[in-house]
Short mmCIF file of C-alpha atoms (C1' of nucleotides) in Angstrom, two decimals:
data_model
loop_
_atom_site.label_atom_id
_atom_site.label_comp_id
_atom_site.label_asym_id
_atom_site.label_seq_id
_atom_site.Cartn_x
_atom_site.Cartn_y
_atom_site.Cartn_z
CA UNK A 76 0.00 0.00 0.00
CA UNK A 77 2.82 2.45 1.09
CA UNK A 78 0.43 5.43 1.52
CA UNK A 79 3.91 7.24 1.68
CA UNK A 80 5.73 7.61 4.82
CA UNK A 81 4.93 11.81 4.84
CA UNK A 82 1.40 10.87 5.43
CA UNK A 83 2.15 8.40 7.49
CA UNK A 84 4.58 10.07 9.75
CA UNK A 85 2.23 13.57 9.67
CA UNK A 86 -0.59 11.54 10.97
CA UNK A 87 1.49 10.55 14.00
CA UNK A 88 2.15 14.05 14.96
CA UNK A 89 -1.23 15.52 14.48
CA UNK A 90 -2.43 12.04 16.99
CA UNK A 91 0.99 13.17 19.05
CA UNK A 92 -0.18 17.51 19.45
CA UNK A 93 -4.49 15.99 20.12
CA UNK A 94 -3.49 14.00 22.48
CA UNK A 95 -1.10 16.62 24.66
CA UNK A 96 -3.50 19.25 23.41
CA UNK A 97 -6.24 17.11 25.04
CA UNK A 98 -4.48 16.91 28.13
CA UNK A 99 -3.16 20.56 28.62
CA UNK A 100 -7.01 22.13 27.68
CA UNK A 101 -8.22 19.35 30.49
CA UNK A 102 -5.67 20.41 32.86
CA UNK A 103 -5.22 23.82 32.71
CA UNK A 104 -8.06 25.32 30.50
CA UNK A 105 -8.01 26.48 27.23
CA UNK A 106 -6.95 29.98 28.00
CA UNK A 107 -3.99 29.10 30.35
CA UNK A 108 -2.96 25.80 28.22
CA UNK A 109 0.46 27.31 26.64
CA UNK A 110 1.33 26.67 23.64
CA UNK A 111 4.80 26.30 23.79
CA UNK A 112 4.93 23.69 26.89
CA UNK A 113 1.47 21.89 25.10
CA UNK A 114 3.77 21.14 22.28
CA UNK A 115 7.30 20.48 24.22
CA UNK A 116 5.28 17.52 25.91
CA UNK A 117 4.83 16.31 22.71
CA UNK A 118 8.42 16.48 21.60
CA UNK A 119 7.76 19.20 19.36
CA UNK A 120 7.37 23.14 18.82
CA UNK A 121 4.88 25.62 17.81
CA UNK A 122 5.82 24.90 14.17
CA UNK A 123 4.27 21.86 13.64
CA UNK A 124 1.21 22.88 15.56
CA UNK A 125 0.63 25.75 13.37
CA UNK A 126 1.54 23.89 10.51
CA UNK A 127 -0.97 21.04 11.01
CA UNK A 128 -3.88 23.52 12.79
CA UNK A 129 -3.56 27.04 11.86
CA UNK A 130 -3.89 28.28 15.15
CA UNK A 131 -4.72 27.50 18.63
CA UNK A 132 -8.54 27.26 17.97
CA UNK A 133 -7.88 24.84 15.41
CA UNK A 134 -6.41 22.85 17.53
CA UNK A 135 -8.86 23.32 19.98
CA UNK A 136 -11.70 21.92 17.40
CA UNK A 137 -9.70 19.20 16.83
CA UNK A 138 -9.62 17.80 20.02
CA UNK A 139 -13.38 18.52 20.77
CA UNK A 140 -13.75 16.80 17.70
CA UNK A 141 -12.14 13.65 18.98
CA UNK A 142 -14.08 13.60 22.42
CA UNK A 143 -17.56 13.88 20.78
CA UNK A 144 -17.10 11.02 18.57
CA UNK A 145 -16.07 8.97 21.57
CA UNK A 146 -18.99 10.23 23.61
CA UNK A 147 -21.51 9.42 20.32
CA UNK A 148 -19.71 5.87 19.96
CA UNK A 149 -20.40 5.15 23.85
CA UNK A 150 -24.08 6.86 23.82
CA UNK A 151 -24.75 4.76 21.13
CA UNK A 152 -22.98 1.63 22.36
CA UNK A 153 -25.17 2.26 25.72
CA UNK A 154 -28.33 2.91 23.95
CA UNK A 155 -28.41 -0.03 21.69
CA UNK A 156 -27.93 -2.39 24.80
CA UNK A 157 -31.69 -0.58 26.29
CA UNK A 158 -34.47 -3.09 25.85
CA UNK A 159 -36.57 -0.22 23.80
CA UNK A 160 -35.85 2.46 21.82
CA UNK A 161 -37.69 4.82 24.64
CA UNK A 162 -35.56 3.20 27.38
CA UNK A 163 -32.65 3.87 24.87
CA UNK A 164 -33.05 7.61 25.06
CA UNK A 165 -33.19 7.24 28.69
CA UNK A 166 -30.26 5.80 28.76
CA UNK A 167 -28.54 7.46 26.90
CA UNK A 168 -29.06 10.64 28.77
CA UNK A 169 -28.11 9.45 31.51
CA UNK A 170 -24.88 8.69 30.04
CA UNK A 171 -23.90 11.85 29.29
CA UNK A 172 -25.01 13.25 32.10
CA UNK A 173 -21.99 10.30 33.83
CA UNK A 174 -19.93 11.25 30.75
CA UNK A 175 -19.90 15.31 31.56
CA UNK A 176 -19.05 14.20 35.49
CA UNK A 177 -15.42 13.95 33.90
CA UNK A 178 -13.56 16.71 34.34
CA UNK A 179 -11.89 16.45 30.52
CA UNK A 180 -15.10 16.39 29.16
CA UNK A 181 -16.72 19.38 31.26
CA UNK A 182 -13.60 21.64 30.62
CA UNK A 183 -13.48 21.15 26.64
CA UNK A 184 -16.26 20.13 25.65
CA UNK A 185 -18.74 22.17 28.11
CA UNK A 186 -17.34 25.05 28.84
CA UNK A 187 -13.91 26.37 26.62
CA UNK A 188 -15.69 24.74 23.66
CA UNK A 189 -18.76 26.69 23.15
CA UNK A 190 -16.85 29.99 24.65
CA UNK A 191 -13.83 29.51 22.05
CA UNK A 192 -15.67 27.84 18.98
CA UNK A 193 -19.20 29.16 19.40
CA UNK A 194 -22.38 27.22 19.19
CA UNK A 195 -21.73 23.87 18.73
CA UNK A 196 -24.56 23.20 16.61
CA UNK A 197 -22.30 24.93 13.86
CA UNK A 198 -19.36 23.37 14.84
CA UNK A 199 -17.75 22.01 11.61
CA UNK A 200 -17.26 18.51 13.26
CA UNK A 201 -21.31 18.78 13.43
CA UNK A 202 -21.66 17.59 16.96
CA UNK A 203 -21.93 13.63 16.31
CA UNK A 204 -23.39 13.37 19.89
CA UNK A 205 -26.35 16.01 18.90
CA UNK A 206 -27.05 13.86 15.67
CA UNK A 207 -27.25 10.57 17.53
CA UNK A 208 -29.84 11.80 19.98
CA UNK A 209 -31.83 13.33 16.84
CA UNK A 210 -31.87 10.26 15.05
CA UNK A 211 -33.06 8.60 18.40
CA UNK A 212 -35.92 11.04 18.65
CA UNK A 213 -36.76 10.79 15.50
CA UNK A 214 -37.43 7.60 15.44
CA UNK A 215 -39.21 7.55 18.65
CA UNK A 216 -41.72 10.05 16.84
CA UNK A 217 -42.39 8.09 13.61
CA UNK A 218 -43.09 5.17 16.26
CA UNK A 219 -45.87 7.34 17.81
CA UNK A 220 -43.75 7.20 21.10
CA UNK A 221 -42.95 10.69 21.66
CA UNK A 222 -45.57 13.67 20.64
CA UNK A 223 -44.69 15.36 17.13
CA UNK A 224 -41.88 17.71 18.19
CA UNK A 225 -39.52 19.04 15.92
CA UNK A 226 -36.22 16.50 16.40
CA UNK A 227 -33.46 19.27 16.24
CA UNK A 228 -34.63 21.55 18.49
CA UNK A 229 -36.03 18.04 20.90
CA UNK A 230 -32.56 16.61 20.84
CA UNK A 231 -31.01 19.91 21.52
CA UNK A 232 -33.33 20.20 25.11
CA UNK A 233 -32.42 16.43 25.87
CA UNK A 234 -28.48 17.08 25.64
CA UNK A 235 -28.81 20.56 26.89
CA UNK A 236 -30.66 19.49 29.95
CA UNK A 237 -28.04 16.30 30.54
CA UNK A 238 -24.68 18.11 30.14
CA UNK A 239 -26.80 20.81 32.39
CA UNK A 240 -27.43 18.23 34.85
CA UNK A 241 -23.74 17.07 34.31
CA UNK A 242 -22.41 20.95 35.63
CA UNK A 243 -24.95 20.77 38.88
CA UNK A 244 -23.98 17.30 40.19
CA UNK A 245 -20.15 18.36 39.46
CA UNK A 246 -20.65 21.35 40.95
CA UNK A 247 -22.51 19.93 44.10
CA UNK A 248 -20.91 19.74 47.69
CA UNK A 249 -21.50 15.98 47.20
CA UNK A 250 -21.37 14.61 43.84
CA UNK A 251 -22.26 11.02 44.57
CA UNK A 252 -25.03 12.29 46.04
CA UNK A 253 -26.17 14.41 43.69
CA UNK A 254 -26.18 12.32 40.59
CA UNK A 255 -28.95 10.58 41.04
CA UNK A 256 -30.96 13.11 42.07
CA UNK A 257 -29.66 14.77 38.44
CA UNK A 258 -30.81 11.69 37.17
CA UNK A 259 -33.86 11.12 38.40
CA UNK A 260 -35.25 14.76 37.29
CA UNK A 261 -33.99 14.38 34.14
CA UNK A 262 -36.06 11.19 33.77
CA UNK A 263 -38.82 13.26 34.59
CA UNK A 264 -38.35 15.86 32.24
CA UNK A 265 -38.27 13.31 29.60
CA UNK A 266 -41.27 11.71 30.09
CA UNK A 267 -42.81 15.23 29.27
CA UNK A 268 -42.40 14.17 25.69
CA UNK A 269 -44.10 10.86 25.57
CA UNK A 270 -47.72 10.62 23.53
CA UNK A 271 -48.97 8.55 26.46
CA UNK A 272 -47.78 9.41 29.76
CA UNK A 273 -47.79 6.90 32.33
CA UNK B 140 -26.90 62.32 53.68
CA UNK B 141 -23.50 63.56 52.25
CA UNK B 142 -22.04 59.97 51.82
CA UNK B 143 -19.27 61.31 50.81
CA UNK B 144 -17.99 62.51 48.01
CA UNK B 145 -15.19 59.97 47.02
CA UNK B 146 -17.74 57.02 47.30
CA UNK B 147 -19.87 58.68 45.30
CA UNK B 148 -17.83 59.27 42.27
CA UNK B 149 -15.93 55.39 43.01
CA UNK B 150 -19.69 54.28 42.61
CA UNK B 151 -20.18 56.57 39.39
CA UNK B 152 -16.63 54.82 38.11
CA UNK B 153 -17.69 50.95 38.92
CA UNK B 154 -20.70 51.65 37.02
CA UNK B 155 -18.90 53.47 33.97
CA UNK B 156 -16.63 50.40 33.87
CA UNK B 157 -19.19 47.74 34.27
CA UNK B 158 -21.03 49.74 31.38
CA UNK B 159 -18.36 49.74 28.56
CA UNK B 160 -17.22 46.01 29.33
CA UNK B 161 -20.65 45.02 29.37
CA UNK B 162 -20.46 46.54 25.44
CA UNK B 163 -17.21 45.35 24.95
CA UNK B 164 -17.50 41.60 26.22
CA UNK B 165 -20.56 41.74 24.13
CA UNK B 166 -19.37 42.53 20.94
CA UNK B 167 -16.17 41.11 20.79
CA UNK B 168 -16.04 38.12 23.56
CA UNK B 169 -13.93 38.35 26.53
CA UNK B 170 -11.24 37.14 25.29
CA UNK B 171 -10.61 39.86 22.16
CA UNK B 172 -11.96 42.95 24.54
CA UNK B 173 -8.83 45.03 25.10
CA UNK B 174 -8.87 45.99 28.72
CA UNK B 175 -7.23 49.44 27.40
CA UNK B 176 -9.84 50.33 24.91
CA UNK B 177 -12.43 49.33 27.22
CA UNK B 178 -11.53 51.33 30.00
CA UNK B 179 -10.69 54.62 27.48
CA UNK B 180 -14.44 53.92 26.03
CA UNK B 181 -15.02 54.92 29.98
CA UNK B 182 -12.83 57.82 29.65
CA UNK B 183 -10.16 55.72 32.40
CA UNK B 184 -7.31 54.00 32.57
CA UNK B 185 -6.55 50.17 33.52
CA UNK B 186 -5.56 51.72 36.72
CA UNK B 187 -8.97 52.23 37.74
CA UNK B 188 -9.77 48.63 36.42
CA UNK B 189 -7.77 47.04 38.69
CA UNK B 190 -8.35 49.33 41.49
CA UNK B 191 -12.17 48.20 41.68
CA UNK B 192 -12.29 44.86 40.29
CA UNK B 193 -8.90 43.32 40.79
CA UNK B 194 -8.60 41.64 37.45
CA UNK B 195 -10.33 40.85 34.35
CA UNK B 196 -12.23 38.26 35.61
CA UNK B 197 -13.78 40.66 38.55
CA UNK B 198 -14.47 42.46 35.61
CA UNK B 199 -16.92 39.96 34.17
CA UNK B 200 -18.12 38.70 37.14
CA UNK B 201 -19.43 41.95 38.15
CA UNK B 202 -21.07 42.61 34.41
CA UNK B 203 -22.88 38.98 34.93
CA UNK B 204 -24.25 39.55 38.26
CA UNK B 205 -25.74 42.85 36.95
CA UNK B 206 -27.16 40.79 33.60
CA UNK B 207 -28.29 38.11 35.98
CA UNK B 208 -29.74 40.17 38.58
CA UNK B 209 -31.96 42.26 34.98
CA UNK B 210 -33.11 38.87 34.29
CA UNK B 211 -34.54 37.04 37.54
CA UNK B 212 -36.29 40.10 37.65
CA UNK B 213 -38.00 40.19 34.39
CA UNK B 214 -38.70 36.50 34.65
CA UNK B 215 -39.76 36.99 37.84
CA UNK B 216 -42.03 39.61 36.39
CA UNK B 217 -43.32 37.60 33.94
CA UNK B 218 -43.93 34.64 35.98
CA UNK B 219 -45.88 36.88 38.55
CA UNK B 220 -48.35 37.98 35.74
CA UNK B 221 -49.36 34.03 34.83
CA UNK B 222 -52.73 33.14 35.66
CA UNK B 223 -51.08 29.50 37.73
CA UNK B 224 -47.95 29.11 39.80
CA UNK B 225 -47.71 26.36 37.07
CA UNK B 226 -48.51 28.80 33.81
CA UNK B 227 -46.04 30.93 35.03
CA UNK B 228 -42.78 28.49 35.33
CA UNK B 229 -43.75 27.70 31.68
CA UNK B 230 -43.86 31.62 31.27
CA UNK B 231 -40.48 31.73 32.96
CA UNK B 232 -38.87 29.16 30.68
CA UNK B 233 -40.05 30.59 27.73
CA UNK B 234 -38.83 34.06 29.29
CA UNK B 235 -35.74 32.50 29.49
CA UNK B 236 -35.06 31.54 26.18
CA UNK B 237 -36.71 34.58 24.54
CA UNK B 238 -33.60 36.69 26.87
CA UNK B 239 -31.31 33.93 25.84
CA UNK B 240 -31.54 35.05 22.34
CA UNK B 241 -29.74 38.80 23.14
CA UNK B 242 -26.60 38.36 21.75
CA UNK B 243 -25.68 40.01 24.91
CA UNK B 244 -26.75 37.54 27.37
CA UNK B 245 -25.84 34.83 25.18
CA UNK B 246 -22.06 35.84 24.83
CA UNK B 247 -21.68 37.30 28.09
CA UNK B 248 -23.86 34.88 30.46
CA UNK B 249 -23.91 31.27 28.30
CA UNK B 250 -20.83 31.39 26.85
CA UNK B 251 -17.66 33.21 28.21
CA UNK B 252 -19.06 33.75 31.99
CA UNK B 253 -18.79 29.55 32.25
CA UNK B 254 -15.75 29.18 30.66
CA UNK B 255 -14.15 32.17 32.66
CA UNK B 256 -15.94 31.78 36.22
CA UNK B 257 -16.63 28.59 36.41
CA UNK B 258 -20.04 27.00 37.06
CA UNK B 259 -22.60 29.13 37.72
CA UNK B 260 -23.92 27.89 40.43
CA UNK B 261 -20.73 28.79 42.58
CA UNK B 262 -20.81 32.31 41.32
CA UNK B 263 -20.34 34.59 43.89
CA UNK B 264 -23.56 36.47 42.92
CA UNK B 265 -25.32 32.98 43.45
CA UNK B 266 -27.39 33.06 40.41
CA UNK B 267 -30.53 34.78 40.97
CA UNK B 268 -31.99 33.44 37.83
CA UNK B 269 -31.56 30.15 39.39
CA UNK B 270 -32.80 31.10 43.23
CA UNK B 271 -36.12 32.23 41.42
CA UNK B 272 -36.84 28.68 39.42
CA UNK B 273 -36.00 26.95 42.23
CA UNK B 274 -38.07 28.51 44.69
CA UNK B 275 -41.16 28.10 41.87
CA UNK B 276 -40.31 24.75 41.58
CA UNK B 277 -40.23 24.02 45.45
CA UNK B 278 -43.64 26.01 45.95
CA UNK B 279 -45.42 23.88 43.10
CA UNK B 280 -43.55 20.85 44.36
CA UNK B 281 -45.54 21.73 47.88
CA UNK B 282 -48.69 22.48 46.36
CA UNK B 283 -48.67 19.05 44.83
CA UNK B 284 -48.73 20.19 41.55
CA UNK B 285 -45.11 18.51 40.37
CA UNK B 286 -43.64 15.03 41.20
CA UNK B 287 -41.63 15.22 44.62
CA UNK B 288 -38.15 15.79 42.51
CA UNK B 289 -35.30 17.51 43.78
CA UNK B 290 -36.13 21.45 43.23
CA UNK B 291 -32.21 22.40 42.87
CA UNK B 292 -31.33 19.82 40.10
CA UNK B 293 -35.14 20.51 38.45
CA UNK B 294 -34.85 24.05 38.45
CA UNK B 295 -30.92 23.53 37.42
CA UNK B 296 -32.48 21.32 34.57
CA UNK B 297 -34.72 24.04 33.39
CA UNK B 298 -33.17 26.51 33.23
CA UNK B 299 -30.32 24.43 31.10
CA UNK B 300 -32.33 23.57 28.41
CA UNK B 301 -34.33 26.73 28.46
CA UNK B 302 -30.86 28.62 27.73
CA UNK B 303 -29.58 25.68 25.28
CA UNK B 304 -32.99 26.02 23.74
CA UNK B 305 -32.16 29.61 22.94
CA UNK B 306 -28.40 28.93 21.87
CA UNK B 307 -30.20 26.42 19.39
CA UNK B 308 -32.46 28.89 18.36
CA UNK B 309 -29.74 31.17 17.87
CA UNK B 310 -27.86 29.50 15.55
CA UNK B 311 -30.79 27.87 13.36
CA UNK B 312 -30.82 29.49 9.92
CA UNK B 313 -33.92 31.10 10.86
CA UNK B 314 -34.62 32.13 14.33
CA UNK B 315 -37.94 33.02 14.11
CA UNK B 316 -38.94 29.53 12.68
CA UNK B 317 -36.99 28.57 15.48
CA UNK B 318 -38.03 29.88 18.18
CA UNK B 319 -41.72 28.27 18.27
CA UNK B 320 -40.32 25.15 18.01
CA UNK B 321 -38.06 25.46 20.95
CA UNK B 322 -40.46 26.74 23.15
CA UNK B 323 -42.91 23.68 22.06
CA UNK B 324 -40.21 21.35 22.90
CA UNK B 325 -39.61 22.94 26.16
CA UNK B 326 -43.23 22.89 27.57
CA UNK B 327 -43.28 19.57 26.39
CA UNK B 328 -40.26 18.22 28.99
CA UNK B 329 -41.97 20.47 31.56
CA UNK B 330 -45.08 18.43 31.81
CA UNK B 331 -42.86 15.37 32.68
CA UNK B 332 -42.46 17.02 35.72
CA UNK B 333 -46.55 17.33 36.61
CA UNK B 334 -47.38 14.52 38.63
CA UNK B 335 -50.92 14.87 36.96
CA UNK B 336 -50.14 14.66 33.44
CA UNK B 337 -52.38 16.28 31.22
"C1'" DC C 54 22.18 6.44 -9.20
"C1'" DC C 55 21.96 11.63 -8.75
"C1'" DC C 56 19.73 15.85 -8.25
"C1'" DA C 57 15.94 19.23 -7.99
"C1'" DT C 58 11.76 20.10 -5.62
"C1'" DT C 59 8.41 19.75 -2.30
"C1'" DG C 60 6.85 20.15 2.20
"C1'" DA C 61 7.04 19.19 7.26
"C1'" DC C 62 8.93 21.26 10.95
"C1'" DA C 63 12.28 24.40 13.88
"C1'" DT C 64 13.77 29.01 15.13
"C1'" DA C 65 13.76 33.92 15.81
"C1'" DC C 66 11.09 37.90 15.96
"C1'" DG C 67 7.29 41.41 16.27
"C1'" DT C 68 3.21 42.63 18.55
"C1'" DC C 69 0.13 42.99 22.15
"C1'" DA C 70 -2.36 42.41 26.41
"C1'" DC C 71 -2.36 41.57 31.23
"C1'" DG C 72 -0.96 42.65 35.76
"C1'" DT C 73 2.18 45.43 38.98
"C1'" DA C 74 4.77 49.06 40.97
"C1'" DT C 75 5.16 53.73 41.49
"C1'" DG C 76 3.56 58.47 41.72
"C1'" DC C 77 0.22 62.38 41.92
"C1'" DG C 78 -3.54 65.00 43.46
"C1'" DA C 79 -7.97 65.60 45.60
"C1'" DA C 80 -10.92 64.56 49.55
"C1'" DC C 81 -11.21 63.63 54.50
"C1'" DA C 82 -9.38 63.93 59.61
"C1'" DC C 83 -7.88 66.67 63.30
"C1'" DG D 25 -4.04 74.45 57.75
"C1'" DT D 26 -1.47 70.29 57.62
"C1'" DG D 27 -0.98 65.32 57.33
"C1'" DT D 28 -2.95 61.24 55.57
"C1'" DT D 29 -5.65 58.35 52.89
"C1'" DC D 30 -6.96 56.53 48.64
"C1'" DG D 31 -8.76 56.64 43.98
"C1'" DC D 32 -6.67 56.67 39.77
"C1'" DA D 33 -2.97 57.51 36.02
"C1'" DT D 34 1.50 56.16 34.16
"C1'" DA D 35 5.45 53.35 33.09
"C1'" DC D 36 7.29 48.85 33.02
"C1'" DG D 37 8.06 43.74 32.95
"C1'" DT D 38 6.46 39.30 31.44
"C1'" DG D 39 4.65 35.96 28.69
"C1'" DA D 40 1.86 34.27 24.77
"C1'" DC D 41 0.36 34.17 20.17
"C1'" DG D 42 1.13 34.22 15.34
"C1'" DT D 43 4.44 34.88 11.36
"C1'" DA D 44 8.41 34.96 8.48
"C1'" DT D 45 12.30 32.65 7.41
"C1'" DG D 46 15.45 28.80 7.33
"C1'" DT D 47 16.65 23.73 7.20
"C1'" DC D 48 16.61 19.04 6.31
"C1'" DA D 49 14.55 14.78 4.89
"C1'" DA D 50 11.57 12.38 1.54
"C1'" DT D 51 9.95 11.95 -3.16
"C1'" DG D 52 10.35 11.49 -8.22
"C1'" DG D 53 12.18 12.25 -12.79
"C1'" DG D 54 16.37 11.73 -15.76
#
DNA sequence: CCCATTGACATACGTCACGTATGCGAACAC
DNA sequence: GTGTTCGCATACGTGACGTATGTCAATGGG
């Protein structure tokens, strides 16, 4: 195949800059996260990062990029293994609502990301985790499960309302004891959109 | 009274400042407003800056508790003027996201003041949009009128997906479609929360 | 097999904003 | 009326971002 060991090699230093890019945003913040030390860690300098990004927002989108897909993946994993597509959307709030608990996750993806990159409905990665939850609801609608709502706007409340949840238990004296309490009230909320409550 | 005349004219300065970063966060984000052009929009210096707020981030946190403080009231306003304790959370949330869609609030409050302070709910100025859904919550809770959730994380829950709701709305090609939708969707969640659904 | 070219990355520099230290001048105390 | 306080301006140091320029290895034709 030799797909040319350029490629190759400039694949392994993008990977290389996410992944201490990843790390420094989690750590530190977006706004503190230095460039210069971000890229040391990863045995490199700000040339390759500006080569391979254009500039620290890039960078930035990058690595949000790379946590939403593996919060979609896991959503998804989670809400295939529900016993109905209604219990599926269930749990699969809930998971993100676990999923935001961690601190990388809260940092980039909650707070610098929308600040830095703006609404992340435009993002250019289009927010995976948003389309996986409109699917869902979608779905869920043509069933006759869940009233008529628009699906966009539906699966916007439903992840809004998780990570939301996901900031309060964090935020709480006592997380632990919190989270099911988050949990419980989002469950709640949710039901709000079934055709036949009970 | 004669407070004094120094205390009156610091007063007269907090307030200038607070005025032109309010403008300047605004327009150009917190991060791009130049604390020297903001403070010579005042007719000051970053001497002054520093003097009564300590840093930037004083700064903000002072414009967001004054943002805050103009929208628990109007909510509250607006809640007070609904026929049912019940009508008027609904009013509230759809308050909510109709102030949500101010670029202002949405810059200032949704998207820099988490990434810069923190959560909100350990704000200093302890969130007064916040206090006022909870206590609504907690008094329809008592009346019987919602399931026996957990008023912080309900009202918490709200209020998240009343603001994402507007951040959606926001960004949608066309807001004004929007906006309907999004306030559909959100009374729709709310009646999970009735214990008598209907 | 050799050489020219491309392109990934390093290095050095300019610019700019934040925060601090110092100084002045007006309001208060006595 | 003098000394002191304190609100605010001014000058400076530091550190970060982004860019312009250089270098060296990998490719590909002759």
């Amino acid at each position: 195949m030799a797909v040319g060991r350029r490629a190759e090699k400039m694949e392994a230093t993008r990977a290389s800059l996410v992944a201490a890019a990843r790390k420094a945003f989690a750590e530190k913040g977006y706004a503190e996260a230095s460039m210069d030390d971000l890229t040391a860690a990863a045995g490199l300098t700000r040339g390759a990062l500006y080569h391979n990004f254009g500039d620290k927002r890039g960078l930035l989108a990058a690595v949000v990029h790379q946590i939403d897909a593996e919060m979609a993946a896991r959503a998804q994993a989670i809400a295939a293994r529900a016993g109905t597509p209604w219990e599926g959307l269930l749990a699969e709030g809930a998971a993100y609502i676990e999923m935001a608990l961690e601190p990388e996750v809260q940092r980039i993806v909650l707070l610098d990301g929308p600040a830095v990159l703006g609404d992340p409905s435009q993002w250019p990665s289009q927010n995976a985790c948003l389309e996986t939850t409109r699917r869902t609801v979608e779905r869920l609608i043509a069933d006759g499960v869940l009233k008529p709502v628009d699906s966009a706007a539906t699966a916007w409340l439903i992840n809004g309302a998780a990570l939301n949840a996901a900031l309060w238990t964090a935020a709480s004296p006592s997380p632990e004891q919190a989270l099911p309490k988050a949990i419980e009230a989002f469950r709640c909320l949710a039901q709000g959109l079934l055709a036949k409550p009970g």
